[in-house]
Amino acid sequence: AAGVIQSPRHLIKEKRETATLKCYPIPRHDTVYWYQQGPGQDPQFLISFYEKMQSDKGSIPDRFSAQQFSDYHSELNMSSLELGDSALYFCASCRTPPTGELFFGEGSRLTVL
Amino acid sequence: GENVEQHPSTLSVQEGDSAVIKCTYSDSASNYFPWYKQELGKRPQLIIDIRSNVGEKKDQRIAVTLNKTAKHFSLHITETQPEDSAVYFCAASKGNFNKFYFGSGTKLNVKP
């Protein structure tokens, strides 16, 4: 069965650089969530989209932006990267009305040097 | 907003024993409570969930109980095995594309 696809899986950037993460949700899933997970921490909600519109916003820095495109894939853009942005970034998708299950991608590990 | 608290943060049990992880939530409108298992460096994967219209759900060695009045829910793993060792997260959601709020996680170690 198709799963949530994230790319790249690993990314290394320097401070103040820009990074873009991509997420391809499961087909027919119309809601996408982005989470940031630091080492040993729980996933922190960043932002979500429903039908290509932003539906909710969490602890996403102003340096970050995201959008969902017409094919439902989503991109998380991170600018002026800081050391503290190093984390595992998960994209998750579900179908609304929600069956409930949130399917996570494998994650994109961002390392900022 | 919702606040989900999870205890304990670490749990060590002997193989074959039971393990119980507890979560509380603050928003009485939350109606969906999934549990995720996350192995090191991997994605969280749903292991069981419960909705607010039921009090208990079981799937083989795993069960979840929900007390709406007290606003807490628990994960029970019986006959634990070494492969159960992982970090477990509870979560709460109001559904309808609302965000999922995660607990802080419980690192379960099952000793052979």
mmCIF file of C-alpha atoms in Angstrom:
data_model
loop_
_atom_site.group_PDB
_atom_site.id
_atom_site.type_symbol
_atom_site.label_atom_id
_atom_site.label_comp_id
_atom_site.label_asym_id
_atom_site.label_seq_id
_atom_site.Cartn_x
_atom_site.Cartn_y
_atom_site.Cartn_z
ATOM 1 C CA ALA A 1 0.000 0.000 0.000
ATOM 2 C CA ALA A 2 1.146 3.527 -0.724
ATOM 3 C CA GLY A 3 2.547 5.419 2.227
ATOM 4 C CA VAL A 4 3.454 9.006 2.965
ATOM 5 C CA ILE A 5 6.579 9.883 1.017
ATOM 6 C CA GLN A 6 9.021 12.457 2.298
ATOM 7 C CA SER A 7 12.117 13.825 0.639
ATOM 8 C CA PRO A 8 14.922 14.250 1.175
ATOM 9 C CA ARG A 9 15.464 11.696 3.942
ATOM 10 C CA HIS A 10 18.606 13.456 5.116
ATOM 11 C CA LEU A 11 19.708 17.013 4.654
ATOM 12 C CA ILE A 12 22.764 18.866 5.907
ATOM 13 C CA LYS A 13 22.826 22.649 5.802
ATOM 14 C CA GLU A 14 24.912 25.480 7.162
ATOM 15 C CA LYS A 15 23.547 28.174 9.471
ATOM 16 C CA ARG A 16 21.587 30.870 7.659
ATOM 17 C CA GLU A 17 20.963 28.650 4.651
ATOM 18 C CA THR A 18 17.558 27.621 3.334
ATOM 19 C CA ALA A 19 16.027 24.158 3.180
ATOM 20 C CA THR A 20 12.911 22.755 1.550
ATOM 21 C CA LEU A 21 11.264 19.522 2.608
ATOM 22 C CA LYS A 22 8.680 17.768 0.493
ATOM 23 C CA CYS A 23 5.791 15.532 1.446
ATOM 24 C CA TYR A 24 3.551 13.400 -0.747
ATOM 25 C CA PRO A 25 0.523 12.220 1.235
ATOM 26 C CA ILE A 26 -1.271 8.951 0.754
ATOM 27 C CA PRO A 27 -3.614 9.150 -2.266
ATOM 28 C CA ARG A 28 -7.062 10.531 -1.360
ATOM 29 C CA HIS A 29 -5.763 11.926 1.927
ATOM 30 C CA ASP A 30 -6.717 15.584 1.989
ATOM 31 C CA THR A 31 -5.131 16.674 5.259
ATOM 32 C CA VAL A 32 -1.404 17.065 5.773
ATOM 33 C CA TYR A 33 0.399 17.794 9.033
ATOM 34 C CA TRP A 34 4.002 18.790 9.644
ATOM 35 C CA TYR A 35 5.689 17.882 12.911
ATOM 36 C CA GLN A 36 9.161 18.634 14.244
ATOM 37 C CA GLN A 37 10.788 16.136 16.583
ATOM 38 C CA GLY A 38 13.981 16.981 18.432
ATOM 39 C CA PRO A 39 16.160 14.230 19.959
ATOM 40 C CA GLY A 40 14.293 12.505 22.774
ATOM 41 C CA GLN A 41 11.281 14.777 22.385
ATOM 42 C CA ASP A 42 7.698 14.291 21.364
ATOM 43 C CA PRO A 43 6.561 15.474 17.943
ATOM 44 C CA GLN A 44 5.743 19.182 17.992
ATOM 45 C CA PHE A 45 2.977 20.329 15.693
ATOM 46 C CA LEU A 46 4.063 22.946 13.159
ATOM 47 C CA ILE A 47 1.268 23.431 10.649
ATOM 48 C CA SER A 48 -1.502 21.603 8.838
ATOM 49 C CA PHE A 49 -3.397 21.883 5.572
ATOM 50 C CA TYR A 50 -6.835 20.748 4.537
ATOM 51 C CA GLU A 51 -7.767 20.835 0.876
ATOM 52 C CA LYS A 52 -4.770 23.019 0.068
ATOM 53 C CA MET A 53 -5.669 25.639 2.662
ATOM 54 C CA GLN A 54 -3.853 26.138 5.935
ATOM 55 C CA SER A 55 -6.108 24.687 8.603
ATOM 56 C CA ASP A 56 -4.087 25.107 11.782
ATOM 57 C CA LYS A 57 -0.820 26.512 12.959
ATOM 58 C CA GLY A 58 1.339 25.455 15.850
ATOM 59 C CA SER A 59 4.789 26.388 17.034
ATOM 60 C CA ILE A 60 6.121 27.177 13.581
ATOM 61 C CA PRO A 61 8.796 29.916 13.499
ATOM 62 C CA ASP A 62 8.225 32.908 11.232
ATOM 63 C CA ARG A 63 11.309 31.774 9.303
ATOM 64 C CA PHE A 64 9.350 28.716 8.194
ATOM 65 C CA SER A 65 6.565 28.622 5.656
ATOM 66 C CA ALA A 66 4.599 25.844 4.084
ATOM 67 C CA GLN A 67 1.995 25.230 1.454
ATOM 68 C CA GLN A 68 -0.035 22.461 -0.089
ATOM 69 C CA PHE A 69 -0.233 22.239 -3.842
ATOM 70 C CA SER A 70 -3.010 21.249 -6.237
ATOM 71 C CA ASP A 71 -1.760 17.643 -6.283
ATOM 72 C CA TYR A 72 -1.946 17.662 -2.445
ATOM 73 C CA HIS A 73 1.777 17.416 -1.940
ATOM 74 C CA SER A 74 3.158 19.825 0.611
ATOM 75 C CA GLU A 75 6.444 21.648 1.042
ATOM 76 C CA LEU A 76 7.996 23.067 4.187
ATOM 77 C CA ASN A 77 10.389 25.916 3.518
ATOM 78 C CA MET A 78 12.876 26.854 6.202
ATOM 79 C CA SER A 79 15.036 29.949 5.884
ATOM 80 C CA SER A 80 17.813 31.494 7.964
ATOM 81 C CA LEU A 81 18.472 28.096 9.472
ATOM 82 C CA GLU A 82 19.668 27.928 13.051
ATOM 83 C CA LEU A 83 21.447 25.148 14.921
ATOM 84 C CA GLY A 84 18.267 24.548 16.901
ATOM 85 C CA ASP A 85 16.384 23.659 13.726
ATOM 86 C CA SER A 86 18.266 20.363 13.585
ATOM 87 C CA ALA A 87 15.576 17.751 14.039
ATOM 88 C CA LEU A 88 13.537 15.040 12.424
ATOM 89 C CA TYR A 89 10.678 16.546 10.440
ATOM 90 C CA PHE A 90 7.667 14.332 9.953
ATOM 91 C CA CYS A 91 4.862 14.787 7.533
ATOM 92 C CA ALA A 92 1.645 12.934 8.261
ATOM 93 C CA SER A 93 -1.604 12.647 6.373
ATOM 94 C CA CYS A 94 -5.131 11.522 7.031
ATOM 95 C CA ARG A 95 -8.455 11.508 5.264
ATOM 96 C CA THR A 96 -11.206 13.876 6.313
ATOM 97 C CA PRO A 97 -13.733 13.182 7.706
ATOM 98 C CA PRO A 98 -10.992 11.469 9.603
ATOM 99 C CA THR A 99 -10.856 7.740 9.926
ATOM 100 C CA GLY A 100 -8.641 8.894 12.724
ATOM 101 C CA GLU A 101 -5.440 7.241 11.754
ATOM 102 C CA LEU A 102 -2.625 9.628 11.128
ATOM 103 C CA PHE A 103 -0.081 8.055 8.806
ATOM 104 C CA PHE A 104 3.456 9.317 9.220
ATOM 105 C CA GLY A 105 6.156 9.511 6.607
ATOM 106 C CA GLU A 106 9.655 8.214 7.332
ATOM 107 C CA GLY A 107 10.778 11.716 8.217
ATOM 108 C CA SER A 108 13.428 14.086 6.938
ATOM 109 C CA ARG A 109 16.432 14.483 9.181
ATOM 110 C CA LEU A 110 17.787 18.016 9.005
ATOM 111 C CA THR A 111 21.216 18.744 10.417
ATOM 112 C CA VAL A 112 22.301 22.369 10.639
ATOM 113 C CA LEU A 113 26.030 22.893 11.084
ATOM 114 C CA GLY B 1 -5.639 24.453 23.636
ATOM 115 C CA GLU B 2 -5.291 20.826 24.572
ATOM 116 C CA ASN B 3 -2.644 19.651 27.029
ATOM 117 C CA VAL B 4 -1.699 15.980 27.053
ATOM 118 C CA GLU B 5 0.417 14.646 29.882
ATOM 119 C CA GLN B 6 1.993 11.215 29.807
ATOM 120 C CA HIS B 7 3.517 9.086 32.555
ATOM 121 C CA PRO B 8 5.907 7.521 33.206
ATOM 122 C CA SER B 9 8.668 8.921 31.024
ATOM 123 C CA THR B 10 10.599 5.638 31.259
ATOM 124 C CA LEU B 11 9.418 2.170 32.119
ATOM 125 C CA SER B 12 11.487 -0.936 32.503
ATOM 126 C CA VAL B 13 9.807 -4.336 32.797
ATOM 127 C CA GLN B 14 10.855 -7.953 32.667
ATOM 128 C CA GLU B 15 9.853 -9.955 29.610
ATOM 129 C CA GLY B 16 6.426 -11.462 30.177
ATOM 130 C CA ASP B 17 5.312 -8.788 32.613
ATOM 131 C CA SER B 18 2.645 -6.187 31.878
ATOM 132 C CA ALA B 19 3.281 -2.534 31.153
ATOM 133 C CA VAL B 20 0.878 0.345 31.703
ATOM 134 C CA ILE B 21 1.291 3.866 30.363
ATOM 135 C CA LYS B 22 -1.109 6.628 31.377
ATOM 136 C CA CYS B 23 -2.154 9.880 29.751
ATOM 137 C CA THR B 24 -4.403 12.715 30.794
ATOM 138 C CA TYR B 25 -5.917 15.397 28.601
ATOM 139 C CA SER B 26 -7.462 18.747 29.342
ATOM 140 C CA ASP B 27 -9.943 19.476 26.544
ATOM 141 C CA SER B 28 -13.231 17.670 27.081
ATOM 142 C CA ALA B 29 -13.991 18.154 23.372
ATOM 143 C CA SER B 30 -11.201 15.737 22.411
ATOM 144 C CA ASN B 31 -12.799 12.577 21.110
ATOM 145 C CA TYR B 32 -10.088 10.503 19.498
ATOM 146 C CA PHE B 33 -7.095 9.025 21.311
ATOM 147 C CA PRO B 34 -4.461 7.111 19.356
ATOM 148 C CA TRP B 35 -1.315 5.466 20.640
ATOM 149 C CA TYR B 36 1.851 5.428 18.576
ATOM 150 C CA LYS B 37 4.952 3.287 18.847
ATOM 151 C CA GLN B 38 8.208 4.806 17.670
ATOM 152 C CA GLU B 39 11.410 2.840 17.331
ATOM 153 C CA LEU B 40 14.687 4.718 17.355
ATOM 154 C CA GLY B 41 15.069 6.914 14.280
ATOM 155 C CA LYS B 42 11.854 5.656 12.735
ATOM 156 C CA ARG B 43 8.424 7.108 12.225
ATOM 157 C CA PRO B 44 5.621 6.829 14.773
ATOM 158 C CA GLN B 45 3.242 4.014 13.907
ATOM 159 C CA LEU B 46 -0.289 3.638 15.167
ATOM 160 C CA ILE B 47 -0.743 0.591 17.380
ATOM 161 C CA ILE B 48 -4.225 1.149 18.780
ATOM 162 C CA ASP B 49 -6.766 3.910 19.108
ATOM 163 C CA ILE B 50 -10.007 4.616 20.926
ATOM 164 C CA ARG B 51 -12.873 6.990 20.406
ATOM 165 C CA SER B 52 -14.813 8.746 23.105
ATOM 166 C CA ASN B 53 -17.912 6.619 22.611
ATOM 167 C CA VAL B 54 -16.212 3.489 23.960
ATOM 168 C CA GLY B 55 -14.452 2.779 27.236
ATOM 169 C CA GLU B 56 -12.108 -0.013 26.258
ATOM 170 C CA LYS B 57 -10.590 -1.570 23.191
ATOM 171 C CA LYS B 58 -8.348 -4.593 22.882
ATOM 172 C CA ASP B 59 -6.138 -5.960 20.153
ATOM 173 C CA GLN B 60 -4.278 -9.127 21.127
ATOM 174 C CA ARG B 61 -1.725 -8.133 23.794
ATOM 175 C CA ILE B 62 -2.566 -4.445 23.624
ATOM 176 C CA ALA B 63 -5.530 -2.699 25.195
ATOM 177 C CA VAL B 64 -6.550 0.888 25.749
ATOM 178 C CA THR B 65 -8.995 2.204 28.332
ATOM 179 C CA LEU B 66 -10.648 5.606 28.388
ATOM 180 C CA ASN B 67 -12.260 7.423 31.299
ATOM 181 C CA LYS B 68 -13.995 10.476 29.845
ATOM 182 C CA THR B 69 -15.099 11.797 33.191
ATOM 183 C CA ALA B 70 -11.586 11.832 34.561
ATOM 184 C CA LYS B 71 -10.118 12.712 31.159
ATOM 185 C CA HIS B 72 -7.515 10.008 31.163
ATOM 186 C CA PHE B 73 -6.672 7.034 29.011
ATOM 187 C CA SER B 74 -4.186 4.236 29.404
ATOM 188 C CA LEU B 75 -2.265 1.763 27.288
ATOM 189 C CA HIS B 76 -1.877 -1.762 28.608
ATOM 190 C CA ILE B 77 0.593 -4.222 27.121
ATOM 191 C CA THR B 78 0.468 -7.768 28.460
ATOM 192 C CA GLU B 79 3.076 -10.521 28.098
ATOM 193 C CA THR B 80 5.673 -7.995 27.028
ATOM 194 C CA GLN B 81 8.387 -9.052 24.610
ATOM 195 C CA PRO B 82 11.791 -7.480 23.869
ATOM 196 C CA GLU B 83 10.447 -6.231 20.526
ATOM 197 C CA ASP B 84 7.943 -4.105 22.444
ATOM 198 C CA SER B 85 10.884 -1.926 23.506
ATOM 199 C CA ALA B 86 10.326 1.507 21.956
ATOM 200 C CA VAL B 87 8.996 4.956 22.759
ATOM 201 C CA TYR B 88 5.224 5.120 23.050
ATOM 202 C CA PHE B 89 3.280 8.325 22.489
ATOM 203 C CA CYS B 90 -0.319 8.991 23.340
ATOM 204 C CA ALA B 91 -2.230 11.663 21.487
ATOM 205 C CA ALA B 92 -5.561 13.436 21.582
ATOM 206 C CA SER B 93 -7.558 15.057 18.830
ATOM 207 C CA LYS B 94 -10.956 16.620 18.300
ATOM 208 C CA GLY B 95 -11.102 15.154 14.822
ATOM 209 C CA ASN B 96 -12.144 16.994 11.688
ATOM 210 C CA PHE B 97 -8.629 17.940 10.655
ATOM 211 C CA ASN B 98 -7.801 19.387 14.016
ATOM 212 C CA LYS B 99 -4.245 18.889 15.119
ATOM 213 C CA PHE B 100 -3.137 15.941 17.168
ATOM 214 C CA TYR B 101 -1.618 16.785 20.532
ATOM 215 C CA PHE B 102 1.060 14.336 21.634
ATOM 216 C CA GLY B 103 2.156 13.320 25.091
ATOM 217 C CA SER B 104 5.824 13.569 25.965
ATOM 218 C CA GLY B 105 6.460 9.884 25.335
ATOM 219 C CA THR B 106 7.323 6.824 27.432
ATOM 220 C CA LYS B 107 10.468 4.888 26.760
ATOM 221 C CA LEU B 108 9.629 1.238 27.392
ATOM 222 C CA ASN B 109 12.464 -1.194 27.930
ATOM 223 C CA VAL B 110 11.594 -4.881 28.068
ATOM 224 C CA LYS B 111 14.418 -6.886 29.560
ATOM 225 C CA PRO B 112 14.847 -10.434 28.287
#
